[in-house]
Amino acid sequence: MAVRRPARTAAPTRAAARNGGSRSGSSMRRAELLEIAAGLFASRGFTQTTVRDIADEAGILSGSLYHHFSSKEEMLDEILRDFLGHLLERFTEIEKEAEDPKDVLDRLVAHSFTTIHQTPEAVALYQNEADALSGLPGFEYVDQMGKKIEKIWLRALTAGQKSGIFRRDVDVNLTYRFIRDTVWCTVRWYRPRGRFRAEAVAEQYLRILYGGLVTE
């Protein structure tokens, strides 16, 4: 009986290779356009930024932008979903992995400053636009994901109080708001290429948070 040889798999055609390269190039171009849009939305405001503004900054015609996105709302949606999704995912991992409430808080703060370092435009955009967008159709998730993130911080603070690591004579909700605002508003002055790296800023912040300024 003759032995049947396995069928040979056809090598990728040049057209397929080109299509793969085209898809990769398209994805990279989308990412570049989203980065440009995030910067403009953060600095000028979403409402004040036009499709033409984004296209001009990217060096393309306005019509070319529609090959990648249907509207600037789609761009905003993708930026925020990506930012909040990654942030919530990492915070959830930290909560599960950390050894105790203080470790959770340390790592939440550290990752927040890392996020500011890596994606300052997205952070500033969220800070500036979150309240206005959360009530708009299609953007309800902004408030929903924000609340999930808030609960992670509150659980860490509450657990720390119950275990005796954190003081019990301070209000947890106020403490969270103080921490939230002082950490995330850092995006207004922090410079990724500046004198202090994100890790150093986080270390200084935690030192002041836990020890204060008074030497007594």
Tab-separated table of C-alpha atoms in Angstrom:
chain	number	residue	atom	x	y	z
A	1	MET	CA	0.000	0.000	0.000
A	2	ALA	CA	1.361	3.355	-0.951
A	3	VAL	CA	2.023	5.713	1.917
A	4	ARG	CA	0.025	8.926	1.672
A	5	ARG	CA	2.177	11.945	2.220
A	6	PRO	CA	0.745	14.822	4.217
A	7	ALA	CA	-0.455	17.635	2.091
A	8	ARG	CA	1.992	20.499	1.813
A	9	THR	CA	0.929	23.780	3.278
A	10	ALA	CA	1.110	26.519	0.761
A	11	ALA	CA	3.547	29.278	1.577
A	12	PRO	CA	2.017	32.677	2.242
A	13	THR	CA	1.551	34.637	-0.920
A	14	ARG	CA	3.055	38.052	-1.403
A	15	ALA	CA	-0.437	39.506	-1.346
A	16	ALA	CA	-1.128	37.898	2.036
A	17	ALA	CA	2.148	39.231	3.375
A	18	ARG	CA	1.257	42.668	2.103
A	19	ASN	CA	-2.176	42.461	3.704
A	20	GLY	CA	-0.643	41.445	7.015
A	21	GLY	CA	1.798	44.311	6.820
A	22	SER	CA	-1.013	46.632	5.871
A	23	ARG	CA	-3.066	45.614	8.902
A	24	SER	CA	-0.040	46.090	11.159
A	25	GLY	CA	0.657	49.487	9.649
A	26	SER	CA	-2.974	50.461	10.024
A	27	SER	CA	-2.946	49.504	13.707
A	28	MET	CA	0.191	51.540	14.284
A	29	ARG	CA	-1.323	54.507	12.491
A	30	ARG	CA	-4.492	54.232	14.593
A	31	ALA	CA	-2.382	54.250	17.738
A	32	GLU	CA	-0.505	57.339	16.539
A	33	LEU	CA	-3.733	59.147	15.742
A	34	LEU	CA	-5.210	58.259	19.133
A	35	GLU	CA	-2.110	59.604	20.870
A	36	ILE	CA	-2.405	62.853	18.934
A	37	ALA	CA	-6.127	63.101	19.682
A	38	ALA	CA	-5.573	62.432	23.384
A	39	GLY	CA	-3.033	65.243	23.555
A	40	LEU	CA	-5.365	67.701	21.849
A	41	PHE	CA	-8.406	66.638	23.867
A	42	ALA	CA	-6.389	67.074	27.057
A	43	SER	CA	-4.916	70.476	26.194
A	44	ARG	CA	-7.783	72.101	24.278
A	45	GLY	CA	-10.788	70.188	25.548
A	46	PHE	CA	-12.836	67.601	23.691
A	47	THR	CA	-15.568	69.994	22.570
A	48	GLN	CA	-13.097	72.583	21.301
A	49	THR	CA	-11.028	70.070	19.339
A	50	THR	CA	-12.182	69.389	15.780
A	51	VAL	CA	-11.474	66.545	13.401
A	52	ARG	CA	-9.520	69.022	11.297
A	53	ASP	CA	-7.358	69.908	14.311
A	54	ILE	CA	-6.455	66.251	14.756
A	55	ALA	CA	-5.823	65.755	11.051
A	56	ASP	CA	-3.663	68.884	10.840
A	57	GLU	CA	-1.586	67.755	13.804
A	58	ALA	CA	-1.166	64.352	12.150
A	59	GLY	CA	-0.236	65.912	8.810
A	60	ILE	CA	-3.137	64.371	6.894
A	61	LEU	CA	-6.370	65.543	5.305
A	62	SER	CA	-9.529	65.473	7.404
A	63	GLY	CA	-11.058	62.923	5.071
A	64	SER	CA	-8.152	60.560	5.615
A	65	LEU	CA	-8.925	60.423	9.318
A	66	TYR	CA	-12.271	58.811	8.542
A	67	HIS	CA	-10.461	55.820	7.055
A	68	HIS	CA	-9.511	54.948	10.636
A	69	PHE	CA	-12.303	56.407	12.791
A	70	SER	CA	-15.914	57.297	12.134
A	71	SER	CA	-15.830	60.366	14.399
A	72	LYS	CA	-13.870	62.100	17.122
A	73	GLU	CA	-16.345	60.567	19.596
A	74	GLU	CA	-15.115	57.128	18.547
A	75	MET	CA	-11.560	58.246	19.198
A	76	LEU	CA	-12.461	59.567	22.631
A	77	ASP	CA	-14.292	56.353	23.447
A	78	GLU	CA	-11.334	54.191	22.469
A	79	ILE	CA	-8.891	56.327	24.465
A	80	LEU	CA	-10.988	56.244	27.622
A	81	ARG	CA	-11.928	52.561	27.411
A	82	ASP	CA	-8.292	51.600	26.954
A	83	PHE	CA	-7.104	53.870	29.770
A	84	LEU	CA	-9.770	52.896	32.305
A	85	GLY	CA	-9.720	49.235	31.310
A	86	HIS	CA	-5.977	48.856	31.863
A	87	LEU	CA	-6.098	50.882	35.074
A	88	LEU	CA	-8.934	48.829	36.564
A	89	GLU	CA	-7.285	45.584	35.496
A	90	ARG	CA	-3.967	46.469	37.130
A	91	PHE	CA	-5.565	47.817	40.315
A	92	THR	CA	-7.592	44.613	40.609
A	93	GLU	CA	-4.406	42.549	40.266
A	94	ILE	CA	-2.668	44.643	42.912
A	95	GLU	CA	-5.535	44.138	45.345
A	96	LYS	CA	-5.332	40.362	44.854
A	97	GLU	CA	-1.542	40.094	44.955
A	98	ALA	CA	-0.638	42.451	47.809
A	99	GLU	CA	0.240	41.089	51.228
A	100	ASP	CA	-1.628	43.610	53.395
A	101	PRO	CA	-3.637	46.871	53.118
A	102	LYS	CA	-0.529	49.060	53.325
A	103	ASP	CA	1.102	47.079	50.534
A	104	VAL	CA	-2.060	47.543	48.467
A	105	LEU	CA	-2.003	51.301	49.031
A	106	ASP	CA	1.737	51.531	48.319
A	107	ARG	CA	1.332	49.733	45.021
A	108	LEU	CA	-1.820	51.598	44.014
A	109	VAL	CA	-0.004	54.890	44.511
A	110	ALA	CA	3.113	53.674	42.703
A	111	HIS	CA	1.146	52.421	39.709
A	112	SER	CA	-0.820	55.652	39.552
A	113	PHE	CA	2.383	57.657	39.183
A	114	THR	CA	3.663	55.141	36.621
A	115	THR	CA	0.467	55.644	34.640
A	116	ILE	CA	0.926	59.410	34.773
A	117	HIS	CA	4.463	58.927	33.484
A	118	GLN	CA	3.473	56.579	30.656
A	119	THR	CA	0.170	58.100	29.485
A	120	PRO	CA	-0.042	61.703	30.718
A	121	GLU	CA	-2.396	62.743	27.910
A	122	ALA	CA	-4.958	60.068	28.754
A	123	VAL	CA	-4.730	60.902	32.465
A	124	ALA	CA	-5.222	64.619	31.844
A	125	LEU	CA	-8.074	63.909	29.448
A	126	TYR	CA	-9.848	61.775	32.033
A	127	GLN	CA	-9.280	64.385	34.736
A	128	ASN	CA	-10.701	67.157	32.575
A	129	GLU	CA	-13.608	65.407	30.881
A	130	ALA	CA	-14.814	62.559	33.131
A	131	ASP	CA	-17.548	64.481	34.944
A	132	ALA	CA	-19.010	65.905	31.752
A	133	LEU	CA	-18.859	62.632	29.811
A	134	SER	CA	-20.168	60.162	32.375
A	135	GLY	CA	-23.768	61.250	31.780
A	136	LEU	CA	-23.640	61.131	27.987
A	137	PRO	CA	-25.165	58.201	26.049
A	138	GLY	CA	-22.483	55.621	25.312
A	139	PHE	CA	-20.129	56.921	27.991
A	140	GLU	CA	-21.904	55.598	31.079
A	141	TYR	CA	-18.993	53.223	31.614
A	142	VAL	CA	-16.752	56.167	32.542
A	143	ASP	CA	-18.600	56.664	35.824
A	144	GLN	CA	-19.138	52.926	36.336
A	145	MET	CA	-15.466	52.037	35.960
A	146	GLY	CA	-14.468	55.041	38.041
A	147	LYS	CA	-16.608	53.760	40.901
A	148	LYS	CA	-15.050	50.288	40.649
A	149	ILE	CA	-11.599	51.846	40.897
A	150	GLU	CA	-12.700	53.960	43.864
A	151	LYS	CA	-13.962	50.888	45.727
A	152	ILE	CA	-10.553	49.230	45.445
A	153	TRP	CA	-8.913	52.188	47.190
A	154	LEU	CA	-11.669	52.381	49.815
A	155	ARG	CA	-11.379	48.674	50.590
A	156	ALA	CA	-7.636	49.057	51.159
A	157	LEU	CA	-8.117	52.037	53.473
A	158	THR	CA	-10.951	50.384	55.390
A	159	ALA	CA	-9.021	47.115	55.774
A	160	GLY	CA	-6.022	49.091	57.000
A	161	GLN	CA	-8.116	50.766	59.676
A	162	LYS	CA	-9.638	47.474	60.827
A	163	SER	CA	-6.229	45.834	61.066
A	164	GLY	CA	-4.757	48.770	62.977
A	165	ILE	CA	-2.245	49.706	60.274
A	166	PHE	CA	-4.011	52.993	59.463
A	167	ARG	CA	-5.445	55.498	61.926
A	168	ARG	CA	-9.096	55.057	62.752
A	169	ASP	CA	-9.796	58.695	63.615
A	170	VAL	CA	-9.858	59.816	59.975
A	171	ASP	CA	-12.746	59.500	57.546
A	172	VAL	CA	-12.028	56.913	54.860
A	173	ASN	CA	-13.958	58.709	52.117
A	174	LEU	CA	-12.240	62.022	52.758
A	175	THR	CA	-8.874	60.305	52.951
A	176	TYR	CA	-9.485	58.662	49.582
A	177	ARG	CA	-10.435	61.990	48.003
A	178	PHE	CA	-7.334	63.670	49.397
A	179	ILE	CA	-5.144	60.892	48.017
A	180	ARG	CA	-6.968	60.714	44.681
A	181	ASP	CA	-6.752	64.427	43.988
A	182	THR	CA	-3.172	64.926	45.109
A	183	VAL	CA	-1.952	61.921	43.125
A	184	TRP	CA	-3.766	62.397	39.836
A	185	CYS	CA	-3.465	66.200	39.728
A	186	THR	CA	0.280	65.611	39.565
A	187	VAL	CA	-0.243	65.221	35.817
A	188	ARG	CA	-0.536	69.019	35.604
A	189	TRP	CA	3.096	69.559	36.564
A	190	TYR	CA	4.879	66.217	36.229
A	191	ARG	CA	7.202	65.969	33.236
A	192	PRO	CA	8.266	62.500	32.026
A	193	ARG	CA	11.679	63.881	31.047
A	194	GLY	CA	11.988	66.078	34.105
A	195	ARG	CA	14.253	65.888	37.116
A	196	PHE	CA	12.186	63.357	39.063
A	197	ARG	CA	11.162	59.955	37.772
A	198	ALA	CA	7.749	58.503	38.580
A	199	GLU	CA	9.268	56.086	41.112
A	200	ALA	CA	10.951	58.930	43.001
A	201	VAL	CA	7.759	60.998	43.066
A	202	ALA	CA	5.797	58.009	44.391
A	203	GLU	CA	8.417	57.413	47.109
A	204	GLN	CA	8.334	61.050	48.220
A	205	TYR	CA	4.545	61.081	48.176
A	206	LEU	CA	4.254	57.975	50.350
A	207	ARG	CA	6.856	59.317	52.759
A	208	ILE	CA	4.814	62.486	53.274
A	209	LEU	CA	1.516	60.574	53.364
A	210	TYR	CA	2.662	58.255	56.140
A	211	GLY	CA	5.067	60.488	58.022
A	212	GLY	CA	3.845	64.010	57.378
A	213	LEU	CA	6.075	67.072	57.572
A	214	VAL	CA	6.350	67.492	61.320
A	215	THR	CA	9.491	65.979	62.857
A	216	GLU	CA	7.927	65.270	66.266
